[in-house]
Amino acid sequence: MRNIGISIVIILLSVFLFYDTFSIEAAASEEIGPTMWPRILLVSLFIFGFILLIQSLYRLKKESAEKSGDRFDAVKFWGFLILIILYIPALTYIGFIIATPLWIFMLAFIAGMRKVWLLILTPLVGTAVVTFLFPVLLRISMPRGVGFMREISYFFY
Amino acid sequence: MFEDLLGGFANVFTPIHIIMLFAGVFIGILGGAIPGISGTMLVVILLPVAYGLDPIPALLLLTAVYTTSVFSGSISAILFNTPGTPEAVATVFDGYEMTKKGKAGEALGVAIFSSATGGLIGCVFLIILTPVLASLALNFSSPEYFSLIFLALVIVSVLGGGSFVKGMIGVLIGLLIATVGLDSSSGVARFTFDVTGLRSGIDFVAVIIGLFALAEVLRKVQEDYFTKDKTANPKTKFPGLGLLNRLKRTIGQSSLLGFFIGVLPGVGATSASLVSYSMSSSFSKDSKSFGTGIPEGVAAPESANNSAAMGAIVPLLALGIPGSATTAVILGAFIMNGIQPGPLLIEQQGMLVYTIIGGLLLANLSVIVFSKPFISIFSYILKAPYYIIGPMIVIFCFIGTYAVRNSMLDLVVMVIAGIVGYNLTKAKFPLAPMILGLVLGTMIEDHFRRALIISGGDFSIFFTRPISAVLLALAFLSLLIPVFKWYRRRIMEKKDKVLPGQ
């Protein structure tokens, strides 16, 4: 099923991007302009996406009873995914130094950590290590957040 | 060349270089041994560190991690029946059986010895073959380069694991991602959809971190990786002379085989170890004892995967075309540091090339020296549960991506790549083709356009120049491999139908 979905996305994507190549402002005189290569790629992508669709439809008919043996843990998957997505605005507004221990705590809890001392220690030690390694030692300036949280970050790096 | 070689080796022993090298060895052995962290992921996560350093120490660090993680995956394969890295899959077959027989120490000793030997043999071939290949490639111009990259991309789709169609789709997506942004020769914006941040292109580090590291966390967090085995602390026992004599043929053959498999684009150490395991078992006099816990079954995959890891560096250094996913990431590290690997590199920056090679030699040697004391410390750390590792990898993914150009857009790209990568791997899409397509995308387009400008738009230039024609012919020939596989499968299916129950 997943294969069918992916192939449909690929076919639609290639058609959409092919249409978009017409908005690329290429000089008309240029024969080997900036649009030729992407168009070759997109036509090939369309063809392979179509082959994949036919293959998956054919296999679906043949092996409809086949079940995937993968486990899917909805709480862990969605929990991680949502936290990962929210970490981007958190970095922007709360800043690296405050957001990171909070996020390590939440991620570890979702991943199954239940011991209280580990839940307190892991975020603190983890944040200390990465802060020392990247912003301090390697001078990588991680986002500082806004307002007073910005001021706090200056204590650390 | 000989002077460069000596100079390079001497250069490894500069304090900062040797510190970085040993840091790489340590991180590689430790990280590779922990199930759920692959060598590719380690190199990817360490990319931001490579920013903060000069090119040579940065590359020494990354290549040392790359080399040693291929070995250390075998530690957890032998002790806990869980390969620490994909490369150690075949080591489980006999390694864990040996542990069950109470021979864990001997299995570890054989793994360490075969890995180091395989790596060293690979290194010797690397030293011999790289300049030869580079000098051959000096005669190449754009049409040849186009055909060579085309061949590499076709081979990675055919042999990269998974179906050919999925491999090709991966390559094409990678190539397309590389076209986003301002076109380098005409300056026109492509697929930017009026997003200013996209004009400078999609950063490949963000895509790679998303595809390899973040997607992996999303997958692994759902599995229970906590090893409940309480294996007693094993004493590593190096093979004695008698056993060495018995293993020398297996190690020699597997190292050779592994090296040449590694040179092929997209076919990395994992395939090399599987192929050499099955070759050794089918050519062995007592092939039936493979899988029951014999040292040959550990020596074959372990020498092959380390040798293959060295093989994959040959096309990277000589042609600028990586031989595997991890070397594609290392190519990225070269480019980030303003170095373009290719045939001219060895001529213009021989010192750099030979320092890296010297570092690889030393990293392989240090596997013998360091792994024995490390393993006893490791048996505690190896049991680190995923609820500690997973969240930390997530944070590393964000820092690694942000460090490249301090861009929030890159973080968004990384998360999207992670979600896409998760779905693609669930649907059994191999990721190596996409990475190779992405890393080689700009190069193949440039050569394609330059070749057509030389010929005045005539496509026959790719077929009339002899080297280019041969490379393209090889590419089209390798397209027959999936057809052949399909045909063989059909014959087998027919046989099964004719002889049911057999």
Short mmCIF file of N, CA and C in Angstrom, two decimals, chain B residues 259-314:
data_model
loop_
_atom_site.label_atom_id
_atom_site.label_comp_id
_atom_site.label_asym_id
_atom_site.label_seq_id
_atom_site.Cartn_x
_atom_site.Cartn_y
_atom_site.Cartn_z
N PHE B 259 37.66 -5.82 -1.05
CA PHE B 259 38.21 -4.59 -1.59
C PHE B 259 37.57 -4.25 -2.94
N PHE B 260 37.51 -5.23 -3.82
CA PHE B 260 37.02 -4.92 -5.16
C PHE B 260 35.51 -4.69 -5.17
N ILE B 261 34.79 -5.33 -4.24
CA ILE B 261 33.37 -5.02 -4.13
C ILE B 261 33.22 -3.57 -3.63
N GLY B 262 34.10 -3.19 -2.71
CA GLY B 262 34.02 -1.84 -2.15
C GLY B 262 34.29 -0.76 -3.18
N VAL B 263 35.16 -1.05 -4.16
CA VAL B 263 35.50 -0.04 -5.17
C VAL B 263 34.27 0.31 -6.01
N LEU B 264 33.39 -0.67 -6.24
CA LEU B 264 32.20 -0.41 -7.05
C LEU B 264 31.34 0.65 -6.37
N PRO B 265 30.77 1.56 -7.16
CA PRO B 265 29.98 2.61 -6.54
C PRO B 265 28.71 2.06 -5.91
N GLY B 266 28.42 2.53 -4.71
CA GLY B 266 27.14 2.19 -4.09
C GLY B 266 27.10 0.83 -3.43
N VAL B 267 28.09 -0.01 -3.71
CA VAL B 267 28.08 -1.32 -3.07
C VAL B 267 29.10 -1.28 -1.95
N GLY B 268 28.62 -1.12 -0.75
CA GLY B 268 29.54 -0.87 0.35
C GLY B 268 29.93 -2.12 1.10
N ALA B 269 30.37 -1.89 2.33
CA ALA B 269 30.92 -2.94 3.17
C ALA B 269 29.88 -4.00 3.55
N THR B 270 28.61 -3.59 3.64
CA THR B 270 27.58 -4.55 4.04
C THR B 270 27.44 -5.66 3.01
N SER B 271 27.33 -5.28 1.73
CA SER B 271 27.22 -6.30 0.69
C SER B 271 28.49 -7.13 0.66
N ALA B 272 29.65 -6.46 0.81
CA ALA B 272 30.92 -7.18 0.76
C ALA B 272 30.97 -8.28 1.81
N SER B 273 30.51 -7.98 3.03
CA SER B 273 30.60 -8.99 4.08
C SER B 273 29.64 -10.14 3.81
N LEU B 274 28.46 -9.83 3.30
CA LEU B 274 27.50 -10.89 3.00
C LEU B 274 28.00 -11.78 1.86
N VAL B 275 28.50 -11.13 0.79
CA VAL B 275 28.98 -11.90 -0.36
C VAL B 275 30.15 -12.79 0.06
N SER B 276 31.08 -12.22 0.83
CA SER B 276 32.27 -13.02 1.14
C SER B 276 31.92 -14.13 2.13
N TYR B 277 30.93 -13.91 2.98
CA TYR B 277 30.49 -14.99 3.86
C TYR B 277 29.94 -16.15 3.04
N SER B 278 29.08 -15.81 2.07
CA SER B 278 28.47 -16.90 1.31
C SER B 278 29.50 -17.55 0.39
N MET B 279 30.45 -16.76 -0.14
CA MET B 279 31.51 -17.34 -0.97
C MET B 279 32.36 -18.30 -0.13
N SER B 280 32.76 -17.85 1.05
CA SER B 280 33.62 -18.69 1.89
C SER B 280 32.91 -19.97 2.27
N SER B 281 31.61 -19.86 2.57
CA SER B 281 30.92 -21.07 2.99
C SER B 281 30.71 -22.01 1.82
N SER B 282 30.49 -21.47 0.61
CA SER B 282 30.25 -22.41 -0.48
C SER B 282 31.54 -23.01 -1.03
N PHE B 283 32.68 -22.30 -0.87
CA PHE B 283 33.93 -22.87 -1.37
C PHE B 283 34.69 -23.65 -0.30
N SER B 284 34.19 -23.61 0.92
CA SER B 284 34.91 -24.30 2.00
C SER B 284 34.72 -25.81 1.90
N LYS B 285 35.73 -26.53 2.43
CA LYS B 285 35.64 -27.99 2.37
C LYS B 285 34.51 -28.50 3.27
N ASP B 286 34.40 -27.89 4.45
CA ASP B 286 33.26 -28.30 5.27
C ASP B 286 32.26 -27.15 5.38
N SER B 287 31.57 -26.92 4.27
CA SER B 287 30.67 -25.77 4.22
C SER B 287 29.51 -25.93 5.19
N LYS B 288 29.27 -27.17 5.62
CA LYS B 288 28.12 -27.39 6.50
C LYS B 288 28.34 -26.80 7.90
N SER B 289 29.63 -26.66 8.31
CA SER B 289 29.85 -26.16 9.67
C SER B 289 29.73 -24.63 9.74
N PHE B 290 29.62 -23.95 8.60
CA PHE B 290 29.36 -22.50 8.64
C PHE B 290 27.99 -22.28 9.26
N GLY B 291 27.92 -21.37 10.21
CA GLY B 291 26.64 -21.10 10.87
C GLY B 291 26.53 -21.84 12.19
N THR B 292 27.50 -22.73 12.46
CA THR B 292 27.44 -23.45 13.73
C THR B 292 28.39 -22.84 14.75
N GLY B 293 29.09 -21.77 14.34
CA GLY B 293 30.00 -21.13 15.29
C GLY B 293 31.44 -21.52 15.03
N ILE B 294 31.94 -21.26 13.81
CA ILE B 294 33.36 -21.54 13.52
C ILE B 294 34.07 -20.21 13.25
N PRO B 295 35.37 -20.13 13.57
CA PRO B 295 36.09 -18.86 13.40
C PRO B 295 36.09 -18.36 11.96
N GLU B 296 36.08 -19.28 10.98
CA GLU B 296 36.06 -18.85 9.57
C GLU B 296 34.85 -17.96 9.29
N GLY B 297 33.74 -18.30 9.91
CA GLY B 297 32.50 -17.55 9.69
C GLY B 297 32.55 -16.14 10.25
N VAL B 298 33.47 -15.88 11.17
CA VAL B 298 33.66 -14.53 11.67
C VAL B 298 34.74 -13.82 10.85
N ALA B 299 35.78 -14.58 10.50
CA ALA B 299 36.92 -13.98 9.78
C ALA B 299 36.50 -13.50 8.39
N ALA B 300 35.67 -14.29 7.69
CA ALA B 300 35.32 -13.93 6.30
C ALA B 300 34.59 -12.58 6.23
N PRO B 301 33.45 -12.41 6.92
CA PRO B 301 32.77 -11.11 6.78
C PRO B 301 33.57 -9.96 7.38
N GLU B 302 34.29 -10.22 8.48
CA GLU B 302 34.99 -9.11 9.13
C GLU B 302 36.16 -8.60 8.32
N SER B 303 36.91 -9.51 7.66
CA SER B 303 38.01 -9.00 6.84
C SER B 303 37.46 -8.34 5.58
N ALA B 304 36.35 -8.89 5.05
CA ALA B 304 35.79 -8.32 3.81
C ALA B 304 35.23 -6.93 4.05
N ASN B 305 34.49 -6.72 5.16
CA ASN B 305 33.86 -5.40 5.29
C ASN B 305 34.89 -4.29 5.54
N ASN B 306 35.95 -4.61 6.28
CA ASN B 306 36.96 -3.57 6.49
C ASN B 306 37.75 -3.27 5.23
N SER B 307 38.01 -4.31 4.46
CA SER B 307 38.72 -4.11 3.21
C SER B 307 37.85 -3.32 2.23
N ALA B 308 36.54 -3.64 2.22
CA ALA B 308 35.62 -2.93 1.33
C ALA B 308 35.53 -1.46 1.69
N ALA B 309 35.60 -1.19 3.00
CA ALA B 309 35.54 0.21 3.44
C ALA B 309 36.71 1.00 2.85
N MET B 310 37.87 0.34 2.75
CA MET B 310 39.02 1.00 2.14
C MET B 310 38.81 1.13 0.63
N GLY B 311 38.25 0.08 0.03
CA GLY B 311 38.00 0.11 -1.41
C GLY B 311 37.11 1.26 -1.81
N ALA B 312 36.11 1.54 -0.97
CA ALA B 312 35.15 2.60 -1.32
C ALA B 312 35.80 3.98 -1.33
N ILE B 313 37.00 4.09 -0.72
CA ILE B 313 37.68 5.38 -0.70
C ILE B 313 38.45 5.64 -2.00
N VAL B 314 38.79 4.54 -2.72
CA VAL B 314 39.57 4.71 -3.96
C VAL B 314 38.87 5.64 -4.96
#
